[in-house]
XYZ file of C-alpha atoms in Angstrom:
711
model
C -83.121 51.977 2.527
C -80.524 50.010 4.502
C -80.233 52.771 7.116
C -83.945 52.632 7.793
C -83.975 48.830 8.007
C -81.162 48.689 10.561
C -82.631 51.457 12.692
C -86.071 49.840 12.591
C -84.658 46.427 13.518
C -82.891 47.718 16.625
C -85.807 49.909 17.617
C -88.138 46.913 17.255
C -85.885 44.833 19.479
C -85.986 47.566 22.111
C -89.773 47.804 21.854
C -90.234 44.075 22.364
C -88.375 44.168 25.680
C -89.856 47.435 26.970
C -92.989 48.238 28.965
C -95.510 50.670 27.554
C -94.771 53.723 29.678
C -94.256 57.098 28.035
C -90.697 57.328 29.394
C -89.837 53.989 27.813
C -91.311 55.091 24.471
C -89.228 58.261 24.618
C -86.109 56.221 25.413
C -86.834 53.923 22.509
C -87.297 56.851 20.119
C -84.056 58.419 21.352
C -82.247 55.108 20.841
C -83.580 54.786 17.304
C -82.455 58.352 16.558
C -79.009 57.590 17.962
C -78.797 54.519 15.770
C -79.681 56.595 12.713
C -77.004 59.142 13.624
C -74.395 56.406 13.995
C -75.602 54.874 10.758
C -75.029 58.114 8.896
C -71.388 58.496 9.966
C -70.182 54.904 10.284
C -68.917 53.668 6.898
C -69.256 50.044 8.010
C -73.037 50.403 7.953
C -73.145 50.415 4.169
C -71.291 48.688 1.358
C -68.068 50.414 0.418
C -68.480 52.655 -2.646
C -64.953 51.749 -3.750
C -64.372 49.369 -6.632
C -64.944 45.725 -5.623
C -66.290 47.088 -2.318
C -62.688 47.417 -1.123
C -62.628 48.560 2.517
C -62.367 52.288 3.182
C -59.467 51.805 5.584
C -58.966 55.559 5.887
C -62.523 56.150 7.136
C -62.993 53.727 10.018
C -61.128 52.478 13.062
C -61.771 50.800 16.371
C -64.471 53.317 17.348
C -66.799 52.088 14.589
C -66.798 48.353 15.229
C -69.037 47.929 18.252
C -71.918 49.937 16.819
C -71.651 47.967 13.575
C -71.579 44.671 15.476
C -74.618 45.574 17.568
C -76.616 46.669 14.554
C -75.365 43.774 12.438
C -76.382 41.171 14.998
C -79.810 42.766 15.425
C -80.321 42.852 11.671
C -79.136 39.276 11.220
C -81.350 38.042 14.052
C -84.367 39.670 12.421
C -83.534 38.101 9.073
C -83.024 34.641 10.586
C -86.272 34.841 12.567
C -88.125 35.837 9.408
C -86.754 32.757 7.636
C -87.481 30.439 10.565
C -91.044 31.728 11.053
C -92.001 31.998 7.382
C -95.530 30.526 7.142
C -94.869 29.289 3.591
C -93.629 25.704 3.151
C -89.863 25.405 3.360
C -88.050 25.486 0.023
C -84.435 25.745 -1.020
C -84.991 29.356 -2.125
C -86.919 30.686 0.876
C -84.680 28.953 3.427
C -81.094 28.275 2.371
C -80.736 30.950 -0.300
C -82.197 33.489 2.117
C -79.701 32.373 4.763
C -76.871 32.910 2.274
C -78.085 36.468 1.675
C -78.603 37.320 5.334
C -76.133 39.085 7.629
C -74.619 41.546 5.160
C -73.732 44.227 7.710
C -72.410 41.737 10.259
C -70.285 39.968 7.657
C -68.783 43.240 6.428
C -67.947 44.523 9.911
C -66.601 41.147 11.041
C -64.368 40.800 7.988
C -62.863 44.215 8.633
C -62.370 43.652 12.356
C -61.022 40.117 12.419
C -58.642 40.665 9.512
C -57.259 43.900 10.923
C -57.041 42.565 14.474
C -54.372 40.167 13.227
C -52.584 42.822 11.181
C -52.558 46.005 13.278
C -53.740 44.880 16.703
C -53.534 47.088 19.773
C -55.118 47.205 23.224
C -58.432 48.428 21.832
C -58.653 45.638 19.252
C -57.927 43.139 21.994
C -60.563 44.650 24.285
C -63.229 44.453 21.583
C -62.185 40.938 20.615
C -62.474 39.753 24.205
C -65.834 41.466 24.631
C -67.351 40.162 21.397
C -66.158 36.533 21.508
C -69.004 35.283 23.739
C -71.488 37.563 21.971
C -70.710 36.048 18.588
C -70.758 32.572 20.091
C -74.260 33.210 21.449
C -75.365 34.648 18.105
C -74.174 31.538 16.285
C -76.003 29.353 18.787
C -79.165 31.409 18.269
C -79.046 30.383 14.623
C -77.906 26.763 14.696
C -79.862 25.754 17.809
C -83.093 27.310 16.502
C -85.542 24.416 16.349
C -87.960 26.041 13.904
C -85.152 26.954 11.520
C -83.651 23.464 11.638
C -87.057 21.958 10.920
C -87.132 23.926 7.662
C -83.564 22.900 6.827
C -84.521 19.271 7.525
C -87.479 19.580 5.138
C -85.252 20.900 2.359
C -82.689 18.176 3.088
C -85.353 15.455 2.850
C -86.503 16.783 -0.531
C -83.204 17.700 -2.185
C -83.141 15.092 -4.946
C -84.552 17.377 -7.640
C -82.052 20.153 -6.988
C -78.906 20.776 -9.018
C -75.629 19.254 -7.832
C -74.350 22.592 -6.478
C -77.645 23.284 -4.720
C -77.537 19.836 -3.127
C -74.000 20.534 -1.979
C -75.249 23.641 -0.166
C -78.103 21.668 1.404
C -75.665 19.036 2.683
C -73.347 21.771 3.975
C -76.069 23.431 6.034
C -77.625 20.205 7.268
C -74.297 18.919 8.566
C -73.488 22.314 10.073
C -76.766 22.358 12.018
C -76.385 18.768 13.204
C -72.751 19.277 14.239
C -73.755 22.421 16.112
C -76.306 20.470 18.159
C -79.598 21.084 16.364
C -80.838 17.595 17.297
C -80.112 17.999 21.021
C -82.894 18.366 23.576
C -83.505 21.678 25.324
C -81.351 20.909 28.361
C -78.486 19.748 26.139
C -78.768 22.900 24.054
C -78.384 25.005 27.190
C -75.235 23.061 28.027
C -73.958 23.496 24.472
C -74.414 27.254 24.692
C -72.439 27.342 27.926
C -69.590 25.315 26.434
C -69.465 27.394 23.243
C -69.381 30.665 25.163
C -66.525 29.474 27.351
C -64.596 28.071 24.366
C -64.903 31.397 22.582
C -63.455 33.190 25.602
C -60.602 30.715 25.953
C -59.655 30.853 22.283
C -59.491 34.644 22.435
C -57.515 34.506 25.676
C -55.006 32.063 24.171
C -54.571 34.209 21.068
C -54.099 37.400 23.057
C -51.552 35.744 25.329
C -49.524 34.726 22.272
C -49.823 38.176 20.737
C -48.709 39.700 24.033
C -45.689 37.408 24.083
C -44.530 38.678 20.683
C -44.343 42.125 22.232
C -42.926 41.241 25.633
C -40.795 38.127 25.126
C -38.015 39.827 23.208
C -34.296 39.256 23.657
C -32.223 42.374 24.174
C -28.526 42.335 23.322
C -26.275 45.220 24.337
C -22.937 43.724 23.276
C -22.729 43.801 19.470
C -19.986 41.158 19.496
C -22.569 38.586 20.621
C -24.271 39.027 17.246
C -21.303 37.596 15.357
C -22.498 35.627 12.370
C -25.158 38.153 11.360
C -24.632 40.519 8.448
C -24.243 44.250 9.087
C -27.655 44.752 7.489
C -29.274 42.253 9.846
C -27.598 43.861 12.854
C -28.792 47.274 11.690
C -32.315 45.868 11.472
C -32.129 44.662 15.096
C -30.854 48.074 16.178
C -33.684 49.800 14.312
C -36.238 47.499 15.977
C -34.830 48.350 19.412
C -34.877 52.069 18.694
C -38.479 51.907 17.466
C -39.438 50.122 20.704
C -37.668 52.782 22.772
C -34.927 50.423 23.900
C -31.142 50.551 23.768
C -29.087 47.940 21.942
C -30.340 45.257 19.595
C -33.790 43.677 19.846
C -34.466 40.117 18.706
C -38.157 39.338 18.342
C -39.520 35.808 18.109
C -41.391 34.273 15.195
C -44.261 31.913 15.875
C -42.380 28.618 15.434
C -40.226 26.877 18.064
C -37.012 27.179 16.081
C -36.005 30.751 15.313
C -34.416 31.590 11.922
C -31.717 33.709 13.576
C -30.297 30.587 15.286
C -28.873 29.438 11.958
C -26.455 32.384 11.917
C -25.558 33.239 15.514
C -22.137 32.014 16.568
C -22.632 32.729 20.286
C -23.939 29.475 21.812
C -25.050 31.103 25.043
C -27.221 33.572 23.124
C -28.621 30.761 20.971
C -29.673 28.894 24.109
C -31.238 32.040 25.567
C -33.265 32.637 22.403
C -34.362 29.007 22.124
C -35.511 28.793 25.739
C -37.349 32.096 25.452
C -39.092 30.684 22.401
C -40.172 27.398 23.998
C -41.262 28.927 27.301
C -43.264 31.875 25.998
C -46.874 32.185 27.114
C -46.522 28.870 29.008
C -47.630 30.180 32.385
C -50.696 31.923 31.001
C -51.712 29.451 28.312
C -51.143 26.215 30.237
C -54.409 26.520 32.219
C -56.210 27.724 29.074
C -55.179 24.589 27.153
C -56.332 22.248 29.919
C -59.742 23.948 30.174
C -60.129 24.207 26.415
C -59.414 20.563 25.628
C -61.699 19.394 28.423
C -64.551 21.551 27.108
C -63.972 20.332 23.559
C -64.188 16.769 24.845
C -67.438 17.617 26.655
C -68.871 19.136 23.497
C -67.951 16.094 21.427
C -69.555 13.759 23.963
C -72.706 15.872 24.011
C -72.931 15.311 20.248
C -72.373 11.566 20.548
C -68.635 11.284 19.813
C -65.973 9.681 21.990
C -63.577 12.629 21.626
C -63.081 15.950 19.842
C -60.883 14.506 17.090
C -63.605 12.002 16.116
C -66.139 14.838 15.985
C -63.846 16.972 13.810
C -63.330 14.144 11.300
C -66.982 14.322 10.261
C -66.086 17.375 8.170
C -62.637 16.257 6.996
C -61.450 14.305 3.979
C -59.542 11.962 6.307
C -62.911 10.834 7.770
C -61.486 8.920 10.762
C -58.793 9.446 13.393
C -57.364 6.024 12.478
C -56.625 7.333 8.983
C -54.808 10.337 10.433
C -52.778 8.395 12.983
C -52.046 5.845 10.264
C -50.248 8.306 8.003
C -48.500 10.114 10.897
C -47.289 6.918 12.559
C -46.213 5.484 9.227
C -43.934 8.439 8.534
C -42.680 9.017 12.092
C -40.047 6.222 12.249
C -38.728 7.104 8.785
C -38.451 10.768 9.758
C -36.756 10.112 13.115
C -34.299 7.695 11.528
C -33.411 10.354 8.957
C -33.111 13.019 11.695
C -30.773 10.816 13.741
C -28.536 10.348 10.708
C -28.499 14.111 10.234
C -27.670 14.551 13.925
C -24.633 12.284 13.590
C -23.286 14.446 10.780
C -23.916 17.582 12.855
C -22.233 16.107 15.953
C -19.182 15.265 13.837
C -18.894 18.903 12.740
C -19.131 19.996 16.396
C -16.443 17.520 17.444
C -14.194 18.389 14.500
C -14.374 22.054 15.509
C -12.692 21.196 18.791
C -15.865 21.478 20.893
C -16.976 18.680 23.205
C -20.615 19.517 23.932
C -23.532 17.306 22.953
C -25.843 18.549 20.200
C -28.852 20.419 21.611
C -31.925 21.825 19.920
C -30.491 25.357 19.931
C -27.382 24.112 18.111
C -29.145 22.277 15.310
C -29.785 25.109 12.863
C -26.339 26.675 13.277
C -24.361 23.481 12.747
C -26.791 22.109 10.170
C -25.868 25.109 8.046
C -22.217 24.145 8.427
C -23.023 20.615 7.281
C -25.013 22.059 4.390
C -22.151 24.371 3.504
C -19.665 21.481 3.621
C -21.883 19.041 1.765
C -23.018 21.456 -0.904
C -20.283 24.083 -0.573
C -23.082 26.563 -0.015
C -22.991 29.848 1.886
C -26.538 31.179 2.513
C -25.153 34.728 2.621
C -24.227 34.360 -1.043
C -27.771 33.317 -1.972
C -29.951 36.064 -0.421
C -28.718 38.886 -2.729
C -30.393 37.032 -5.608
C -33.779 37.034 -3.853
C -34.625 40.736 -3.574
C -38.287 41.024 -2.608
C -39.597 43.247 -5.399
C -37.957 41.053 -8.010
C -39.339 37.941 -6.328
C -42.857 39.410 -6.393
C -42.944 40.980 -9.840
C -40.455 38.913 -11.837
C -41.033 35.675 -9.977
C -44.526 35.236 -8.541
C -46.445 37.487 -10.934
C -44.438 36.200 -13.907
C -45.220 32.583 -13.006
C -48.899 33.341 -12.530
C -49.080 35.040 -15.928
C -47.450 32.044 -17.624
C -49.669 29.581 -15.795
C -53.025 31.389 -15.799
C -52.629 34.350 -18.159
C -53.321 36.848 -15.365
C -51.713 40.256 -14.889
C -51.364 42.627 -11.924
C -51.791 46.396 -11.917
C -50.748 48.386 -8.861
C -53.552 50.547 -7.435
C -52.095 53.511 -5.572
C -55.523 55.177 -5.473
C -57.009 52.714 -2.983
C -56.541 53.241 0.772
C -54.483 50.779 2.828
C -54.340 50.048 6.560
C -50.536 50.346 6.802
C -47.796 51.949 4.759
C -46.176 48.557 4.095
C -49.204 47.329 2.135
C -49.418 47.342 -1.660
C -52.662 46.829 -3.618
C -52.931 45.162 -7.025
C -55.871 44.747 -9.343
C -55.846 41.347 -11.033
C -56.960 40.779 -14.632
C -57.551 37.828 -16.916
C -55.783 37.574 -20.261
C -58.764 39.232 -21.972
C -58.503 42.174 -19.511
C -61.651 41.156 -17.664
C -61.366 41.923 -13.948
C -60.847 39.213 -11.338
C -60.516 41.192 -8.101
C -58.052 42.865 -5.741
C -54.931 41.495 -4.084
C -53.242 43.174 -1.079
C -49.636 42.300 -0.225
C -48.489 42.859 3.395
C -44.960 41.408 3.705
C -43.252 42.810 6.809
C -43.221 41.913 10.499
C -44.268 44.653 12.934
C -45.651 45.147 16.395
C -49.357 44.299 16.541
C -49.162 41.786 13.696
C -49.548 38.141 14.598
C -46.778 35.739 13.651
C -46.584 33.481 10.641
C -48.030 33.927 7.171
C -51.614 33.680 5.985
C -54.264 34.609 3.461
C -57.758 35.916 4.048
C -60.501 37.892 2.338
C -62.268 41.185 2.953
C -64.821 40.332 0.275
C -65.416 36.788 -0.964
C -66.510 35.839 -4.465
C -70.182 34.956 -4.891
C -72.284 34.520 -7.999
C -75.414 34.866 -5.867
C -74.341 38.243 -4.481
C -72.442 39.359 -7.573
C -69.265 40.061 -5.593
C -65.678 39.747 -6.755
C -62.895 38.751 -4.340
C -60.787 41.172 -2.292
C -57.911 39.059 -0.960
C -54.744 39.679 1.041
C -51.540 37.824 1.881
C -49.565 38.532 5.057
C -46.010 37.483 5.891
C -43.560 38.400 8.628
C -40.345 39.138 6.761
C -37.971 41.249 8.878
C -38.055 44.824 7.594
C -34.561 46.083 6.732
C -33.153 49.408 7.860
C -34.447 52.356 5.837
C -32.916 52.495 2.376
C -31.740 48.880 2.453
C -33.152 46.224 0.097
C -35.301 43.371 1.388
C -33.262 40.247 0.716
C -35.291 37.096 1.263
C -34.296 33.633 2.377
C -35.181 30.661 0.214
C -37.853 29.670 2.753
C -39.396 33.154 2.701
C -39.651 32.981 -1.085
C -41.300 29.574 -0.775
C -43.782 30.975 1.757
C -44.633 33.861 -0.571
C -45.511 31.417 -3.377
C -47.384 29.224 -0.881
C -49.578 32.029 0.382
C -50.386 33.185 -3.130
C -51.639 29.655 -3.769
C -54.287 30.414 -1.142
C -54.877 33.792 -2.781
C -55.349 32.141 -6.178
C -57.889 29.798 -4.572
C -59.853 32.857 -3.444
C -59.320 34.979 -6.562
C -60.257 32.260 -9.070
C -63.351 31.126 -7.189
C -66.347 30.791 -9.520
C -69.062 29.567 -7.192
C -72.638 30.709 -6.697
C -72.987 30.411 -2.931
C -70.609 32.245 -0.570
C -70.588 29.396 1.960
C -69.018 27.135 -0.674
C -66.732 29.652 -2.376
C -62.960 30.036 -2.496
C -61.050 28.565 0.424
C -64.211 27.500 2.319
C -63.225 23.842 1.985
C -62.271 21.107 4.430
C -59.128 21.875 6.451
C -57.381 18.860 4.948
C -57.926 20.172 1.428
C -57.431 23.916 1.776
C -53.631 23.658 2.023
C -53.404 21.697 -1.223
C -53.607 24.629 -3.679
C -51.108 26.632 -1.640
C -48.588 23.817 -1.431
C -49.047 23.078 -5.123
C -47.869 26.618 -5.914
C -44.639 26.390 -3.907
C -42.708 24.449 -6.523
C -43.253 27.056 -9.222
C -40.619 29.187 -7.487
C -37.925 26.729 -8.612
C -39.236 26.177 -12.126
C -36.233 27.032 -14.363
C -38.018 29.639 -16.480
C -39.345 31.406 -13.412
C -36.039 31.300 -11.542
C -34.187 32.704 -14.522
C -36.577 35.639 -14.565
C -36.311 36.730 -10.920
C -33.230 35.240 -9.253
C -30.879 38.095 -10.137
C -28.374 39.964 -7.996
C -30.013 43.084 -6.590
C -26.952 45.237 -7.325
C -25.562 43.916 -10.601
C -28.630 42.337 -12.187
C -26.560 39.242 -12.915
C -28.541 35.982 -12.829
C -27.786 33.571 -10.048
C -24.844 31.417 -11.214
C -25.965 27.979 -12.343
C -23.484 26.288 -10.021
C -24.859 28.214 -7.019
C -28.420 27.538 -8.106
C -27.730 23.826 -8.434
C -26.360 23.800 -4.901
C -29.429 25.616 -3.597
C -31.801 23.174 -5.276
C -29.813 20.113 -4.268
C -29.688 21.332 -0.686
C -33.460 21.522 -0.374
C -33.693 17.847 0.482
C -31.101 18.409 3.183
C -32.344 18.456 6.776
C -35.674 16.929 5.768
C -35.443 14.434 8.615
C -35.459 17.383 11.006
C -38.214 19.224 9.130
C -40.460 16.189 8.882
C -39.884 15.162 12.501
C -40.650 18.603 13.964
C -43.813 18.796 11.860
C -44.992 15.279 12.756
C -44.347 15.968 16.446
C -46.625 19.019 16.310
C -49.290 17.179 14.301
C -49.296 14.294 16.768
C -49.494 16.688 19.719
C -52.506 18.330 18.134
C -54.228 14.966 17.678
C -53.345 13.698 21.162
C -54.769 16.850 22.795
C -58.090 15.963 21.191
C -58.163 12.175 21.520
C -59.463 11.700 25.050
C -62.738 11.988 26.930
C -63.787 14.668 29.387
C -63.010 12.388 32.339
C -59.258 12.597 31.703
C -57.542 14.884 34.174
C -54.425 16.709 32.974
C -52.349 18.560 35.543
C -49.192 19.394 33.609
C -49.054 20.485 29.980
C -45.337 19.765 29.596
C -45.715 16.243 30.970
C -48.649 15.591 28.655
C -46.493 16.671 25.697
C -43.619 14.414 26.733
C -45.897 11.387 27.200
C -47.681 11.994 23.882
C -44.473 12.227 21.873
C -42.981 9.161 23.579
C -46.109 7.120 22.849
C -45.601 7.681 19.125
C -41.840 7.245 19.067
C -41.104 10.811 18.096
C -39.642 12.121 21.368
C -36.234 12.895 19.875
C -34.855 15.664 22.093
C -32.693 17.574 19.560
C -35.800 17.998 17.370
C -38.638 19.591 19.364
C -42.143 20.020 17.898
C -42.499 22.862 15.427
C -44.979 24.337 17.909
C -45.146 23.558 21.592
C -48.642 23.632 23.008
C -48.352 26.995 24.784
C -48.003 28.895 21.470
C -49.670 26.398 19.113
C -52.145 28.915 17.745
C -53.219 26.673 14.869
C -54.888 24.269 17.265
C -55.899 26.454 20.212
C -56.888 29.678 18.435
C -56.783 29.192 14.680
C -59.402 26.609 13.736
C -56.980 23.715 13.123
C -57.846 21.689 16.241
C -57.286 18.017 15.356
C -56.422 19.383 11.925
C -52.751 20.327 11.847
C -52.091 17.000 10.123
C -53.730 18.635 7.091
C -50.454 20.151 5.898
C -49.024 16.661 5.402
C -52.288 15.222 4.096
C -52.562 17.919 1.442
C -48.863 17.736 0.601
C -49.650 14.289 -0.787
C -52.060 15.994 -3.207
C -49.664 18.869 -3.932
C -46.635 16.697 -4.682
C -48.703 14.350 -6.822
C -50.307 17.242 -8.736
C -47.027 19.032 -9.393
C -45.327 15.831 -10.537
C -48.247 15.274 -12.904
C -47.911 18.785 -14.348
C -44.147 18.412 -14.665
C -44.663 15.217 -16.635
C -47.131 17.011 -18.900
C -45.307 20.141 -19.981
C -44.685 21.962 -16.696
C -45.364 25.718 -16.724
C -48.019 25.844 -19.425
C -51.394 27.491 -19.816
C -52.908 24.084 -20.470
C -51.817 22.869 -17.035
C -52.726 26.140 -15.357
C -56.129 26.431 -16.975
C -57.036 22.883 -16.016
C -55.879 23.379 -12.412
C -57.850 26.623 -12.259
C -60.972 25.053 -13.745
C -61.070 21.808 -11.768
C -59.513 22.855 -8.434
C -59.230 26.600 -7.833
C -62.564 27.715 -9.266
C -64.695 25.039 -7.604
C -64.250 25.860 -3.932
C -66.414 23.415 -1.990
C -69.167 23.300 -4.610
C -68.572 19.608 -5.310
C -66.924 16.598 -3.684
C -63.288 17.554 -3.103
C -61.767 14.223 -4.083
C -63.844 14.319 -7.253
C -62.367 17.734 -8.051
C -58.892 16.219 -7.743
C -59.806 13.254 -9.924
C -61.238 15.601 -12.569
C -57.877 17.382 -12.644
C -55.494 14.441 -12.262
C -57.489 11.515 -13.632
C -56.968 9.459 -10.450
C -56.559 9.725 -6.682
C -53.124 10.862 -5.445
C -50.365 8.517 -4.293
C -47.600 9.184 -1.734
C -44.766 8.433 -4.174
C -44.066 12.053 -5.121
C -44.272 13.197 -1.476
C -41.654 10.726 -0.274
C -39.298 11.853 -3.037
C -40.058 15.517 -2.400
C -39.102 15.172 1.272
C -36.029 13.113 0.482
C -37.301 10.160 2.539
C -36.749 7.779 -0.395
C -34.282 7.890 -3.268
């Protein structure tokens, strides 16, 4: 049935644009036949027969995407036109519900492509991405700038009072989406909007591909092993293995997505540290500088077209923060406290440098290395003694999964029968306490060529009561893969990230929402990080730690004295951590807080001026991301939204403190958090969801203590 519908849709589109000659009819028939042939062999054209509609990774690749996209767009266009031109009066069911059900093929193909393009990218993925960006932009405009369709949405919006609360939430979601897309613009303005959107789509893809290219090309090669002093033999072996795999001689150091590089904390060679740091801060600058200037100008133009003074003001219409003043208020309030703390930390670091007999002034590439010496002196803590207690499989099974079972009653069963897209990936089926199925969870932990930097969660299939689908979720990290046969020993931060990302996964897995547009993590940017951050602290809950923090060779639990030092040290260097974050968040806001008439000639100068204006231009502590590789804001959907990590940390710290004060790791706490936060998605007011869980709005008290900014 679906094969016939898709073929007919495309054939109809061809017929509408063709003349009536016999040759054209023959061409049309041949095209329809070709579509049917493609349909028969391309697994993306139909729902996966696997359980939960898990992707058949072993049966499709880059050659299948473009046909699926073409057919999916044609099908979706036909469905949207049918809704827009329905002669029956507009109702919630025949307009918004039908829109929720439309685009099945396009959604399936897009989910496969855009997830995998960040996990196993290559030249072909990048070619398709670049080609399709303006096509998808135009397709979105065809929907949200359709006057007849918006008229029906407006009718439903004007008559929503008798609908259920969740139905009204969907009406509000669509109405705001149409208005923010430009549905109320005149015809000339809509043409301009289409032009801007198409160009923005190209620029975002270009920025992302430039960053991805830099991960491959901007590597640091070391031929003299002695320069790697400070690294363990296992770490050095890993660098040698990376070089060999890349066809290079020596030791290859690849960059992670942040400004500071984890390896700087261990390397004794100052010259190499400086080389790595400068390579990190300068990457993609030449290519992405012009992209940033064009992109921010176009975003400003778009905002003005919609009646806003700047892009940040436009973005706030769909954020919990509501206004840019609220965002700048919290950032500027914390900035002086953070810088003051960072300067105190810098004094302690400079003393260690001086006491070592060196006379140089502390620079950004020195901070991590000497901060670890201060940490070691202050807490008598050697990080090399800690990592053996954080072996990855134990962290996952005895730490994360154990905590989730205690908190939510869920269990994980490995599924070796399901295909994966890379050998590093493991699949788990997730069950409730009563053995009822929740969905699938894919774990992809290691860094590799073709995988974008950082850590994230996404879905191949989202939960929906309307469609009857269960979630298929994955987490990705970029933990360095050890040499073959060696264990994966994680840093404390990597363990924290693993728990963080599963917080996102839990948000997707526990979703219990009718409409896909409101399900799972489809919430405001300044709410979506709350569940993930709220899960971080479970890694240090005593019961959980005792279950997983064991030496990978002996099985001995981490000594209490060592554990106490680790936990005490977590508030160390928080001035640095808070300052580098705030600097990036302020940069993100400043890039989007001006009109289209502002002319920017130099990205680096703009950065310097922006940081100075907010009193956070402290040279030993650069922004966590400099603009040229700030993918969150220029390619990842967080434009004027990077502040969200701090905004939601207020919620997370407050929520965890509340649970700690009410029994800690208990099913009662977990079940309530699942019911009121994780299961609701965006199906009701987000602050109301928090109040239903907590009993009140959050305060900043727990956050300030968590970051060590107050006693």
